[in-house]
PDB file of C-alpha atoms in Angstrom:
ATOM      1  CA  MET N  21     -84.553 -93.877 109.513  1.00 40.00           C
ATOM      2  CA  VAL N  22     -81.056 -94.898 110.517  1.00 41.00           C
ATOM      3  CA  LEU N  23     -78.099 -93.062 108.962  1.00 46.00           C
ATOM      4  CA  LYS N  24     -76.065 -95.913 107.519  1.00 48.00           C
ATOM      5  CA  SER N  25     -72.400 -96.035 106.497  1.00 47.00           C
ATOM      6  CA  MET N  26     -70.973 -92.665 105.439  1.00 57.00           C
ATOM      7  CA  GLU N  27     -67.763 -94.070 103.973  1.00 58.00           C
ATOM      8  CA  ASN N  28     -68.843 -92.690 100.588  1.00 77.00           C
ATOM      9  CA  PHE N  29     -68.944 -89.108 101.884  1.00 84.00           C
ATOM     10  CA  ARG N  30     -67.066 -86.741  99.507  1.00 88.00           C
ATOM     11  CA  ASN N  31     -65.462 -83.501 100.618  1.00 92.00           C
ATOM     12  CA  TYR N  32     -66.181 -81.310  97.609  1.00 93.00           C
ATOM     13  CA  TYR N  33     -64.066 -78.426  98.866  1.00 94.00           C
ATOM     14  CA  GLU N  34     -61.051 -80.676  99.229  1.00 93.00           C
ATOM     15  CA  LEU N  35     -61.785 -82.273  95.841  1.00 91.00           C
ATOM     16  CA  LEU N  36     -61.631 -78.885  94.072  1.00 94.00           C
ATOM     17  CA  GLY N  37     -58.689 -77.720  96.187  1.00 94.00           C
ATOM     18  CA  VAL N  38     -60.469 -74.718  97.748  1.00 93.00           C
ATOM     19  CA  GLU N  39     -61.193 -73.569 101.323  1.00 93.00           C
ATOM     20  CA  ARG N  40     -64.651 -74.013 102.810  1.00 90.00           C
ATOM     21  CA  GLY N  41     -65.246 -70.260 102.883  1.00 91.00           C
ATOM     22  CA  SER N  42     -64.003 -69.651  99.318  1.00 91.00           C
ATOM     23  CA  ALA N  43     -65.800 -67.107  97.142  1.00 92.00           C
ATOM     24  CA  PRO N  44     -67.884 -68.410  94.199  1.00 91.00           C
ATOM     25  CA  GLU N  45     -65.428 -66.992  91.651  1.00 91.00           C
ATOM     26  CA  ASP N  46     -62.554 -68.907  93.313  1.00 92.00           C
ATOM     27  CA  ILE N  47     -64.566 -72.138  93.177  1.00 93.00           C
ATOM     28  CA  LYS N  48     -65.372 -71.529  89.505  1.00 90.00           C
ATOM     29  CA  LYS N  49     -61.707 -70.815  88.706  1.00 90.00           C
ATOM     30  CA  ALA N  50     -60.567 -74.014  90.454  1.00 91.00           C
ATOM     31  CA  PHE N  51     -63.159 -76.105  88.606  1.00 90.00           C
ATOM     32  CA  ARG N  52     -62.242 -74.695  85.204  1.00 86.00           C
ATOM     33  CA  ARG N  53     -58.571 -75.408  85.801  1.00 87.00           C
ATOM     34  CA  LEU N  54     -59.313 -79.048  86.683  1.00 90.00           C
ATOM     35  CA  ALA N  55     -61.856 -79.398  83.852  1.00 84.00           C
ATOM     36  CA  ARG N  56     -59.303 -78.299  81.275  1.00 81.00           C
ATOM     37  CA  GLN N  57     -56.845 -80.879  82.613  1.00 85.00           C
ATOM     38  CA  TYR N  58     -59.219 -83.852  82.854  1.00 85.00           C
ATOM     39  CA  HIS N  59     -61.869 -83.146  80.181  1.00 80.00           C
ATOM     40  CA  PRO N  60     -62.609 -86.402  78.273  1.00 77.00           C
ATOM     41  CA  ASP N  61     -62.176 -84.649  74.921  1.00 71.00           C
ATOM     42  CA  LEU N  62     -58.576 -83.867  75.846  1.00 73.00           C
ATOM     43  CA  ASN N  63     -57.936 -87.343  77.255  1.00 76.00           C
ATOM     44  CA  PRO N  64     -59.519 -89.751  74.752  1.00 76.00           C
ATOM     45  CA  GLY N  65     -59.675 -93.297  76.047  1.00 78.00           C
ATOM     46  CA  ASP N  66     -58.473 -92.358  79.562  1.00 84.00           C
ATOM     47  CA  LYS N  67     -61.156 -93.775  81.878  1.00 87.00           C
ATOM     48  CA  GLY N  68     -59.358 -92.454  84.967  1.00 87.00           C
ATOM     49  CA  ALA N  69     -59.475 -88.881  83.653  1.00 85.00           C
ATOM     50  CA  GLU N  70     -63.143 -89.320  82.732  1.00 87.00           C
ATOM     51  CA  GLU N  71     -64.053 -90.434  86.273  1.00 90.00           C
ATOM     52  CA  LYS N  72     -62.120 -87.541  87.827  1.00 90.00           C
ATOM     53  CA  PHE N  73     -63.898 -85.092  85.529  1.00 88.00           C
ATOM     54  CA  LYS N  74     -67.276 -86.472  86.669  1.00 89.00           C
ATOM     55  CA  GLU N  75     -66.270 -86.016  90.323  1.00 91.00           C
ATOM     56  CA  PHE N  76     -65.102 -82.432  89.739  1.00 91.00           C
ATOM     57  CA  ASN N  77     -68.284 -81.661  87.813  1.00 89.00           C
ATOM     58  CA  GLU N  78     -70.487 -83.006  90.602  1.00 92.00           C
ATOM     59  CA  ALA N  79     -68.565 -80.994  93.197  1.00 92.00           C
ATOM     60  CA  TYR N  80     -68.915 -77.816  91.165  1.00 92.00           C
ATOM     61  CA  ARG N  81     -72.656 -78.320  90.576  1.00 91.00           C
ATOM     62  CA  VAL N  82     -73.171 -78.517  94.335  1.00 93.00           C
ATOM     63  CA  LEU N  83     -70.856 -75.687  95.396  1.00 94.00           C
ATOM     64  CA  SER N  84     -71.625 -73.233  92.577  1.00 91.00           C
ATOM     65  CA  ASP N  85     -75.268 -72.793  93.604  1.00 90.00           C
ATOM     66  CA  PRO N  86     -75.833 -71.006  96.966  1.00 90.00           C
ATOM     67  CA  ALA N  87     -78.893 -73.149  97.821  1.00 88.00           C
ATOM     68  CA  THR N  88     -77.250 -76.543  97.166  1.00 91.00           C
ATOM     69  CA  ARG N  89     -74.008 -75.387  98.795  1.00 92.00           C
ATOM     70  CA  SER N  90     -75.912 -74.417 101.960  1.00 90.00           C
ATOM     71  CA  GLN N  91     -77.668 -77.790 102.026  1.00 90.00           C
ATOM     72  CA  TYR N  92     -74.354 -79.570 101.532  1.00 90.00           C
ATOM     73  CA  ASP N  93     -72.710 -77.614 104.366  1.00 91.00           C
ATOM     74  CA  GLN N  94     -75.616 -78.412 106.697  1.00 89.00           C
ATOM     75  CA  PHE N  95     -75.497 -82.088 105.761  1.00 88.00           C
ATOM     76  CA  THR N  96     -71.735 -82.110 106.413  1.00 86.00           C
ATOM     77  CA  ARG N  97     -72.277 -80.711 109.919  1.00 86.00           C
ATOM     78  CA  PHE N  98     -75.093 -83.223 110.503  1.00 83.00           C
ATOM     79  CA  TRP N  99     -72.854 -86.103 109.429  1.00 80.00           C
ATOM     80  CA  ARG N 100     -69.886 -84.942 111.515  1.00 79.00           C
ATOM     81  CA  SER N 101     -72.075 -84.520 114.614  1.00 76.00           C
ATOM     82  CA  ARG N 102     -73.037 -88.212 114.330  1.00 70.00           C
ATOM     83  CA  LYS N 103     -69.701 -89.577 113.170  1.00 62.00           C
ATOM     84  CA  GLY N 104     -68.538 -92.352 115.430  1.00 50.00           C
ATOM     85  CA  ARG N 105     -71.885 -92.898 117.117  1.00 51.00           C
ATOM     86  CA  SER N 106     -73.612 -96.278 117.144  1.00 43.00           C
ATOM     87  CA  ASN N 107     -76.861 -97.047 115.342  1.00 40.00           C
ATOM     88  CA  LYS N 108     -78.536 -97.003 118.737  1.00 42.00           C
ATOM     89  CA  ASP N 109     -77.418 -93.427 119.200  1.00 41.00           C
ATOM     90  CA  PHE N 110     -78.856 -92.521 115.799  1.00 36.00           C
ATOM     91  CA  GLN N 111     -82.245 -93.828 116.905  1.00 39.00           C
ATOM     92  CA  SER N 112     -82.201 -91.974 120.199  1.00 37.00           C
ATOM     93  CA  ASN N 113     -85.070 -89.699 121.149  1.00 36.00           C
ATOM     94  CA  ALA N 114     -82.816 -86.692 121.537  1.00 36.00           C
ATOM     95  CA  ARG N 115     -84.314 -83.511 120.198  1.00 41.00           C
ATOM     96  CA  PRO N 116     -82.893 -82.276 116.855  1.00 40.00           C
ATOM     97  CA  SER N 117     -81.730 -79.030 118.455  1.00 38.00           C
ATOM     98  CA  GLU N 118     -79.414 -81.007 120.716  1.00 39.00           C
ATOM     99  CA  SER N 119     -77.423 -82.556 117.827  1.00 42.00           C
ATOM    100  CA  ARG N 120     -77.266 -79.885 115.126  1.00 45.00           C
ATOM    101  CA  ALA N 121     -76.576 -76.196 114.782  1.00 49.00           C
ATOM    102  CA  LYS N 122     -79.404 -73.677 114.914  1.00 51.00           C
ATOM    103  CA  GLY N 123     -81.208 -73.518 111.546  1.00 54.00           C
ATOM    104  CA  ASP N 124     -79.789 -76.832 110.288  1.00 60.00           C
ATOM    105  CA  GLU N 125     -82.174 -79.453 108.951  1.00 68.00           C
ATOM    106  CA  ASP N 126     -82.545 -83.039 110.090  1.00 68.00           C
ATOM    107  CA  PHE N 127     -81.037 -85.277 107.406  1.00 77.00           C
ATOM    108  CA  SER N 128     -81.573 -88.596 109.144  1.00 75.00           C
ATOM    109  CA  GLN N 129     -84.014 -89.678 106.411  1.00 78.00           C
ATOM    110  CA  PHE N 130     -81.129 -90.231 104.009  1.00 78.00           C
ATOM    111  CA  GLY N 131     -79.620 -93.684 104.053  1.00 74.00           C
ATOM    112  CA  ASP N 132     -76.203 -92.516 102.868  1.00 81.00           C
ATOM    113  CA  PHE N 133     -74.351 -89.644 101.230  1.00 85.00           C
ATOM    114  CA  ASN N 134     -75.214 -90.736  97.675  1.00 86.00           C
ATOM    115  CA  SER N 135     -78.967 -90.623  98.287  1.00 85.00           C
ATOM    116  CA  PHE N 136     -78.613 -87.109  99.741  1.00 85.00           C
ATOM    117  CA  ILE N 137     -76.650 -85.916  96.656  1.00 87.00           C
ATOM    118  CA  ASP N 138     -79.066 -87.611  94.255  1.00 85.00           C
ATOM    119  CA  GLN N 139     -81.980 -85.695  95.786  1.00 85.00           C
ATOM    120  CA  LEU N 140     -79.974 -82.481  96.065  1.00 84.00           C
ATOM    121  CA  LEU N 141     -79.189 -82.523  92.330  1.00 84.00           C
ATOM    122  CA  GLY N 142     -82.577 -83.905  91.262  1.00 79.00           C
ATOM    123  CA  ARG N 143     -81.118 -87.154  89.920  1.00 75.00           C
ATOM    124  CA  ARG N 144     -82.483 -90.666  89.857  1.00 69.00           C
ATOM    125  CA  PRO N 145     -81.210 -92.665  92.830  1.00 65.00           C
ATOM    126  CA  ARG N 146     -78.300 -95.003  92.221  1.00 58.00           C
ATOM    127  CA  ASN N 147     -78.667 -98.732  92.831  1.00 55.00           C
ATOM    128  CA  GLY N 148     -78.676 -99.317  96.542  1.00 47.00           C
ATOM    129  CA  SER N 149     -78.666 -95.650  97.505  1.00 46.00           C
ATOM    130  CA  ARG N 150     -82.194 -95.769  98.954  1.00 44.00           C
ATOM    131  CA  GLU N 151     -83.915 -98.367 101.074  1.00 42.00           C
ATOM    132  CA  ALA N 152     -86.870-100.355  99.741  1.00 35.00           C
ATOM    133  CA  GLY N 153     -90.176 -98.556 100.251  1.00 38.00           C
ATOM    134  CA  GLU N 154     -88.557 -95.172 100.818  1.00 43.00           C
ATOM    135  CA  ASP N 155     -90.380 -92.257  99.212  1.00 42.00           C
ATOM    136  CA  ASP N 156     -88.719 -90.565  96.276  1.00 41.00           C
ATOM    137  CA  ARG N 157     -89.132 -87.068  97.701  1.00 40.00           C
ATOM    138  CA  ARG N 158     -87.384 -84.159  95.992  1.00 40.00           C
ATOM    139  CA  SER N 159     -86.737 -80.721  97.361  1.00 41.00           C
ATOM    140  CA  PRO N 160     -88.303 -77.920  95.239  1.00 38.00           C
ATOM    141  CA  ARG N 161     -85.201 -75.830  95.855  1.00 41.00           C
ATOM    142  CA  THR N 162     -82.822 -78.381  94.417  1.00 40.00           C
ATOM    143  CA  ALA N 163     -85.036 -79.680  91.589  1.00 39.00           C
ATOM    144  CA  THR N 164     -84.556 -76.391  89.729  1.00 42.00           C
ATOM    145  CA  ALA N 165     -80.836 -76.029  90.415  1.00 43.00           C
ATOM    146  CA  GLU N 166     -79.012 -74.707  87.374  1.00 47.00           C
ATOM    147  CA  LYS N 167     -76.740 -77.071  85.528  1.00 46.00           C
ATOM    148  CA  GLU N 168     -73.195 -76.130  84.702  1.00 48.00           C
ATOM    149  CA  PRO N 169     -72.668 -75.882  80.897  1.00 47.00           C
ATOM    150  CA  TYR N 170     -70.133 -78.721  81.045  1.00 46.00           C
ATOM    151  CA  GLN N 171     -73.065 -81.083  81.646  1.00 52.00           C
ATOM    152  CA  THR N 172     -74.305 -80.478  78.107  1.00 58.00           C
ATOM    153  CA  PRO N 173     -72.249 -82.405  75.536  1.00 64.00           C
ATOM    154  CA  PRO N 174     -70.209 -79.780  73.668  1.00 73.00           C
ATOM    155  CA  ARG N 175     -70.810 -79.265  69.984  1.00 80.00           C
ATOM    156  CA  PRO N 176     -68.141 -80.512  67.573  1.00 85.00           C
ATOM    157  CA  LYS N 177     -65.706 -77.737  66.761  1.00 87.00           C
ATOM    158  CA  ASN N 178     -62.974 -77.653  64.136  1.00 90.00           C
ATOM    159  CA  VAL N 179     -59.589 -76.340  65.232  1.00 87.00           C
ATOM    160  CA  GLU N 180     -56.430 -75.365  63.351  1.00 89.00           C
ATOM    161  CA  ALA N 181     -52.775 -75.840  64.258  1.00 89.00           C
ATOM    162  CA  GLU N 182     -49.539 -75.027  62.455  1.00 90.00           C
ATOM    163  CA  LEU N 183     -47.112 -77.756  61.422  1.00 89.00           C
ATOM    164  CA  LYS N 184     -43.589 -76.631  60.485  1.00 91.00           C
ATOM    165  CA  LEU N 185     -41.725 -79.081  58.252  1.00 92.00           C
ATOM    166  CA  PRO N 186     -38.180 -79.287  56.922  1.00 93.00           C
ATOM    167  CA  LEU N 187     -38.097 -78.804  53.147  1.00 94.00           C
ATOM    168  CA  GLU N 188     -37.038 -82.403  52.501  1.00 93.00           C
ATOM    169  CA  LYS N 189     -39.886 -83.770  54.654  1.00 92.00           C
ATOM    170  CA  ALA N 190     -42.437 -81.563  52.900  1.00 92.00           C
ATOM    171  CA  TYR N 191     -41.143 -82.858  49.548  1.00 93.00           C
ATOM    172  CA  GLN N 192     -40.943 -86.559  50.446  1.00 90.00           C
ATOM    173  CA  GLY N 193     -44.069 -86.865  52.637  1.00 88.00           C
ATOM    174  CA  GLY N 194     -44.491 -89.906  54.879  1.00 88.00           C
ATOM    175  CA  ARG N 195     -45.188 -90.355  58.584  1.00 87.00           C
ATOM    176  CA  GLU N 196     -44.574 -87.485  60.969  1.00 86.00           C
ATOM    177  CA  ARG N 197     -45.218 -87.413  64.738  1.00 86.00           C
ATOM    178  CA  ILE N 198     -46.382 -84.064  66.009  1.00 85.00           C
ATOM    179  CA  LYS N 199     -47.146 -82.675  69.470  1.00 83.00           C
ATOM    180  CA  LEU N 200     -50.083 -80.302  69.843  1.00 80.00           C
ATOM    181  CA  GLU N 201     -50.394 -77.407  72.266  1.00 77.00           C
ATOM    182  CA  ASP N 202     -52.932 -79.335  74.365  1.00 76.00           C
ATOM    183  CA  GLY N 203     -50.295 -82.024  75.026  1.00 80.00           C
ATOM    184  CA  ARG N 204     -51.579 -84.655  72.618  1.00 82.00           C
ATOM    185  CA  SER N 205     -49.142 -86.491  70.352  1.00 85.00           C
ATOM    186  CA  LEU N 206     -50.382 -87.615  66.942  1.00 85.00           C
ATOM    187  CA  GLU N 207     -48.839 -89.537  64.061  1.00 86.00           C
ATOM    188  CA  VAL N 208     -49.752 -88.087  60.668  1.00 86.00           C
ATOM    189  CA  GLU N 209     -49.413 -89.678  57.221  1.00 85.00           C
ATOM    190  CA  MET N 210     -48.469 -86.790  54.906  1.00 85.00           C
ATOM    191  CA  PRO N 211     -48.651 -86.803  51.105  1.00 86.00           C
ATOM    192  CA  ALA N 212     -45.582 -85.823  49.097  1.00 87.00           C
ATOM    193  CA  GLY N 213     -45.122 -82.273  47.906  1.00 90.00           C
ATOM    194  CA  MET N 214     -46.646 -80.341  50.819  1.00 90.00           C
ATOM    195  CA  MET N 215     -46.476 -76.611  50.076  1.00 91.00           C
ATOM    196  CA  PRO N 216     -46.722 -73.672  52.503  1.00 92.00           C
ATOM    197  CA  GLY N 217     -50.407 -73.000  53.189  1.00 91.00           C
ATOM    198  CA  HIS N 218     -51.535 -76.558  52.418  1.00 91.00           C
ATOM    199  CA  LYS N 219     -53.767 -78.149  55.046  1.00 89.00           C
ATOM    200  CA  ILE N 220     -54.071 -81.705  56.314  1.00 89.00           C
ATOM    201  CA  ARG N 221     -57.465 -82.700  57.749  1.00 88.00           C
ATOM    202  CA  LEU N 222     -57.551 -85.080  60.711  1.00 88.00           C
ATOM    203  CA  ARG N 223     -61.122 -86.200  61.283  1.00 87.00           C
ATOM    204  CA  GLY N 224     -62.373 -86.360  64.861  1.00 86.00           C
ATOM    205  CA  GLN N 225     -59.190 -84.858  66.361  1.00 86.00           C
ATOM    206  CA  GLY N 226     -60.668 -81.414  67.058  1.00 85.00           C
ATOM    207  CA  ILE N 227     -62.876 -80.375  69.986  1.00 83.00           C
ATOM    208  CA  ALA N 228     -65.780 -82.712  70.827  1.00 81.00           C
ATOM    209  CA  ASN N 229     -65.126 -84.917  67.802  1.00 83.00           C
ATOM    210  CA  GLY N 230     -64.633 -82.010  65.428  1.00 88.00           C
ATOM    211  CA  ASP N 231     -61.793 -81.986  62.896  1.00 90.00           C
ATOM    212  CA  LEU N 232     -58.211 -80.806  63.273  1.00 90.00           C
ATOM    213  CA  PHE N 233     -56.641 -78.914  60.372  1.00 91.00           C
ATOM    214  CA  LEU N 234     -52.847 -78.816  60.240  1.00 91.00           C
ATOM    215  CA  LYS N 235     -51.637 -75.805  58.283  1.00 93.00           C
ATOM    216  CA  ILE N 236     -48.282 -76.526  56.660  1.00 92.00           C
ATOM    217  CA  ASP N 237     -45.331 -74.177  56.885  1.00 93.00           C
ATOM    218  CA  VAL N 238     -41.955 -75.062  55.340  1.00 94.00           C
ATOM    219  CA  LEU N 239     -38.816 -74.164  57.268  1.00 94.00           C
ATOM    220  CA  PRO N 240     -36.006 -72.253  55.510  1.00 94.00           C
ATOM    221  CA  HIS N 241     -33.302 -74.425  53.927  1.00 95.00           C
ATOM    222  CA  GLN N 242     -29.619 -73.543  53.738  1.00 93.00           C
ATOM    223  CA  ARG N 243     -29.379 -74.492  50.045  1.00 94.00           C
ATOM    224  CA  PHE N 244     -32.835 -74.619  48.419  1.00 96.00           C
ATOM    225  CA  ARG N 245     -35.629 -72.044  48.211  1.00 95.00           C
ATOM    226  CA  LEU N 246     -39.189 -72.669  47.060  1.00 94.00           C
ATOM    227  CA  GLN N 247     -40.580 -70.511  44.245  1.00 93.00           C
ATOM    228  CA  GLY N 248     -44.059 -71.901  43.631  1.00 91.00           C
ATOM    229  CA  ILE N 249     -43.376 -75.504  42.639  1.00 93.00           C
ATOM    230  CA  ASP N 250     -39.889 -74.611  41.377  1.00 96.00           C
ATOM    231  CA  ILE N 251     -36.739 -74.929  43.472  1.00 96.00           C
ATOM    232  CA  HIS N 252     -34.111 -72.193  43.437  1.00 97.00           C
ATOM    233  CA  CYS N 253     -30.507 -73.155  44.109  1.00 96.00           C
ATOM    234  CA  VAL N 254     -27.201 -71.244  43.920  1.00 96.00           C
ATOM    235  CA  LEU N 255     -24.471 -73.127  42.011  1.00 96.00           C
ATOM    236  CA  PRO N 256     -20.964 -71.901  42.868  1.00 96.00           C
ATOM    237  CA  LEU N 257     -18.307 -72.465  40.124  1.00 96.00           C
ATOM    238  CA  THR N 258     -14.556 -72.039  39.957  1.00 95.00           C
ATOM    239  CA  PRO N 259     -13.200 -69.697  37.251  1.00 93.00           C
ATOM    240  CA  ALA N 260     -11.975 -72.692  35.261  1.00 94.00           C
ATOM    241  CA  GLU N 261     -15.399 -74.408  35.401  1.00 95.00           C
ATOM    242  CA  ALA N 262     -17.147 -71.215  34.365  1.00 95.00           C
ATOM    243  CA  VAL N 263     -14.775 -70.629  31.426  1.00 94.00           C
ATOM    244  CA  LEU N 264     -14.352 -74.177  30.175  1.00 95.00           C
ATOM    245  CA  GLY N 265     -17.719 -75.722  31.080  1.00 95.00           C
ATOM    246  CA  GLY N 266     -17.924 -79.499  31.292  1.00 95.00           C
ATOM    247  CA  PHE N 267     -19.549 -81.965  33.692  1.00 95.00           C
ATOM    248  CA  VAL N 268     -20.273 -80.843  37.287  1.00 95.00           C
ATOM    249  CA  GLU N 269     -22.339 -82.381  40.100  1.00 95.00           C
ATOM    250  CA  VAL N 270     -25.407 -80.464  41.233  1.00 95.00           C
ATOM    251  CA  PRO N 271     -27.399 -81.031  44.478  1.00 95.00           C
ATOM    252  CA  THR N 272     -31.149 -81.671  44.060  1.00 95.00           C
ATOM    253  CA  LEU N 273     -33.956 -82.881  46.333  1.00 93.00           C
ATOM    254  CA  ASP N 274     -33.363 -86.347  44.874  1.00 92.00           C
ATOM    255  CA  GLY N 275     -29.607 -86.261  45.573  1.00 93.00           C
ATOM    256  CA  LEU N 276     -26.603 -85.333  43.422  1.00 94.00           C
ATOM    257  CA  VAL N 277     -26.997 -85.323  39.648  1.00 95.00           C
ATOM    258  CA  LYS N 278     -24.321 -84.690  36.994  1.00 95.00           C
ATOM    259  CA  ILE N 279     -25.031 -82.050  34.365  1.00 95.00           C
ATOM    260  CA  SER N 280     -23.125 -80.767  31.331  1.00 95.00           C
ATOM    261  CA  LEU N 281     -22.215 -77.127  31.907  1.00 95.00           C
ATOM    262  CA  PRO N 282     -21.895 -74.884  28.812  1.00 95.00           C
ATOM    263  CA  GLN N 283     -18.714 -72.839  28.306  1.00 95.00           C
ATOM    264  CA  GLY N 284     -18.433 -69.254  29.426  1.00 94.00           C
ATOM    265  CA  VAL N 285     -21.236 -69.032  32.003  1.00 95.00           C
ATOM    266  CA  VAL N 286     -21.207 -65.892  34.186  1.00 94.00           C
ATOM    267  CA  SER N 287     -22.381 -64.958  37.681  1.00 94.00           C
ATOM    268  CA  GLY N 288     -26.139 -64.391  37.876  1.00 95.00           C
ATOM    269  CA  GLN N 289     -26.865 -66.555  34.842  1.00 96.00           C
ATOM    270  CA  LYS N 290     -29.626 -69.126  35.456  1.00 96.00           C
ATOM    271  CA  LEU N 291     -29.826 -72.662  34.150  1.00 96.00           C
ATOM    272  CA  ARG N 292     -32.920 -74.888  34.358  1.00 96.00           C
ATOM    273  CA  LEU N 293     -33.111 -78.541  35.401  1.00 95.00           C
ATOM    274  CA  ALA N 294     -36.471 -79.808  34.150  1.00 95.00           C
ATOM    275  CA  GLY N 295     -38.583 -81.941  36.511  1.00 94.00           C
ATOM    276  CA  LYS N 296     -36.451 -81.447  39.637  1.00 95.00           C
ATOM    277  CA  GLY N 297     -38.862 -79.249  41.580  1.00 94.00           C
ATOM    278  CA  PHE N 298     -41.927 -79.999  43.756  1.00 93.00           C
ATOM    279  CA  PRO N 299     -44.866 -82.069  42.461  1.00 89.00           C
ATOM    280  CA  ASN N 300     -48.165 -80.302  41.799  1.00 84.00           C
ATOM    281  CA  GLU N 301     -51.666 -81.685  42.412  1.00 78.00           C
ATOM    282  CA  ASP N 302     -51.534 -83.619  39.115  1.00 79.00           C
ATOM    283  CA  GLY N 303     -48.215 -85.226  39.987  1.00 80.00           C
ATOM    284  CA  ASP N 304     -46.198 -83.164  37.501  1.00 89.00           C
ATOM    285  CA  ARG N 305     -43.021 -81.690  38.921  1.00 93.00           C
ATOM    286  CA  GLY N 306     -41.662 -78.174  38.701  1.00 94.00           C
ATOM    287  CA  ASP N 307     -38.098 -77.333  37.714  1.00 96.00           C
ATOM    288  CA  GLN N 308     -34.909 -76.549  39.580  1.00 97.00           C
ATOM    289  CA  LEU N 309     -33.354 -73.178  38.778  1.00 97.00           C
ATOM    290  CA  LEU N 310     -29.557 -73.012  39.088  1.00 97.00           C
ATOM    291  CA  GLU N 311     -28.156 -69.544  39.635  1.00 97.00           C
ATOM    292  CA  ILE N 312     -24.448 -69.368  38.678  1.00 96.00           C
ATOM    293  CA  GLN N 313     -22.176 -67.803  41.237  1.00 96.00           C
ATOM    294  CA  LEU N 314     -18.468 -67.364  40.469  1.00 95.00           C
ATOM    295  CA  ALA N 315     -16.364 -68.413  43.464  1.00 95.00           C
ATOM    296  CA  LEU N 316     -12.732 -67.299  43.744  1.00 93.00           C
ATOM    297  CA  PRO N 317     -10.148 -69.229  45.762  1.00 92.00           C
ATOM    298  CA  LYS N 318      -8.961 -67.514  48.929  1.00 91.00           C
ATOM    299  CA  GLU N 319      -5.580 -69.264  48.854  1.00 93.00           C
ATOM    300  CA  LEU N 320      -3.494 -70.616  45.950  1.00 93.00           C
ATOM    301  CA  SER N 321      -0.852 -73.309  45.837  1.00 95.00           C
ATOM    302  CA  ALA N 322       2.476 -72.431  44.169  1.00 95.00           C
ATOM    303  CA  ALA N 323       1.518 -74.423  41.083  1.00 95.00           C
ATOM    304  CA  GLU N 324      -1.885 -72.728  40.824  1.00 94.00           C
ATOM    305  CA  ARG N 325      -0.342 -69.290  41.150  1.00 94.00           C
ATOM    306  CA  GLU N 326       2.176 -70.080  38.409  1.00 95.00           C
ATOM    307  CA  LEU N 327      -0.602 -71.165  36.060  1.00 94.00           C
ATOM    308  CA  TYR N 328      -2.737 -68.098  36.781  1.00 93.00           C
ATOM    309  CA  GLU N 329       0.272 -65.877  36.069  1.00 94.00           C
ATOM    310  CA  LYS N 330       0.815 -67.607  32.722  1.00 94.00           C
ATOM    311  CA  ILE N 331      -2.866 -67.167  31.838  1.00 93.00           C
ATOM    312  CA  ARG N 332      -2.746 -63.478  32.709  1.00 92.00           C
ATOM    313  CA  ALA N 333       0.326 -63.012  30.564  1.00 93.00           C
ATOM    314  CA  ILE N 334      -1.270 -64.507  27.461  1.00 94.00           C
ATOM    315  CA  GLU N 335      -5.001 -63.782  27.869  1.00 90.00           C
ATOM    316  CA  THR N 336      -6.622 -61.400  25.370  1.00 90.00           C
ATOM    317  CA  PHE N 337      -9.930 -60.824  27.208  1.00 86.00           C
ATOM    318  CA  ASN N 338     -10.181 -57.435  28.928  1.00 86.00           C
ATOM    319  CA  PRO N 339     -13.617 -56.820  30.520  1.00 84.00           C
ATOM    320  CA  ARG N 340     -12.752 -53.201  31.366  1.00 83.00           C
ATOM    321  CA  LEU N 341     -11.924 -52.445  27.782  1.00 80.00           C
ATOM    322  CA  ASP N 342     -15.385 -53.645  26.734  1.00 62.00           C
ATOM    323  CA  ASP N 343     -16.917 -51.301  29.320  1.00 61.00           C
ATOM    324  CA  MET N 344     -14.940 -48.344  28.010  1.00 59.00           C
ATOM    325  CA  ASN N 345     -16.040 -49.000  24.428  1.00 60.00           C
ATOM    326  CA  THR N 346     -19.737 -48.873  25.290  1.00 56.00           C
TER     327      THR N 346
END
């Protein structure tokens, strides 16, 4: 049998990025690192990554088993000893001991590298990897070689990730692009009124076609605070607004709205805006709670000071007197 073209020879050590004398645990560590990077489940639709993963998997299957690794090393030496020779040299009557190291086998029955690997791993030969009429002999040592778990299709597994949303986005819903820890970027269509702890299910986006559950968390807001489906909001008022009441503009999740403020409101008092909170599962909305906060000016114009002095001179209300009478 003539050893044909060896252009398809694959250096498995170089493929995994390890030295020829590397320990089994180093080979396993290198394979796992590459498998995590190129696994088809983490690179959906990427044919290049899928092919690389197959190459890394084949290399690991050969090098992880001492018997197949020894056979591969012997075959490599056999191939290198004949590299560059002519077909006539391959058919020479030289004794095997003259062309290979002591203890090495004669691999001249293999037409190319692929047919050697197919037999080594107990696989069916690829098209064209064996010559017509050649026996389909298999080595007992390699036919029982253990398979790496990555060969078995993994079971679908659901995974969970956290999605932090601004309060306005959680209220409005709509499309949101998110980036997962494994590097994937997904566009999600979110319903309106997402509350902390709610989950969005993305079918087939987990491990091995399992589902991905996005757990919602709502980021703190400088003005609004969620209380169930109600919204809490502080409403600062000037002394004149608090005493006189009247129309004032109030911020809500839907924008500014004008409300009629009653006279004589005080700090800490709460007013309720019906239907200005978050929607519940039935579509009904909570309320917005306005907490009154009296705000005093830090600086006064001359005209403002004059007016405040006139008010103080004529006012009859004395809050301290009320305290003393209780």
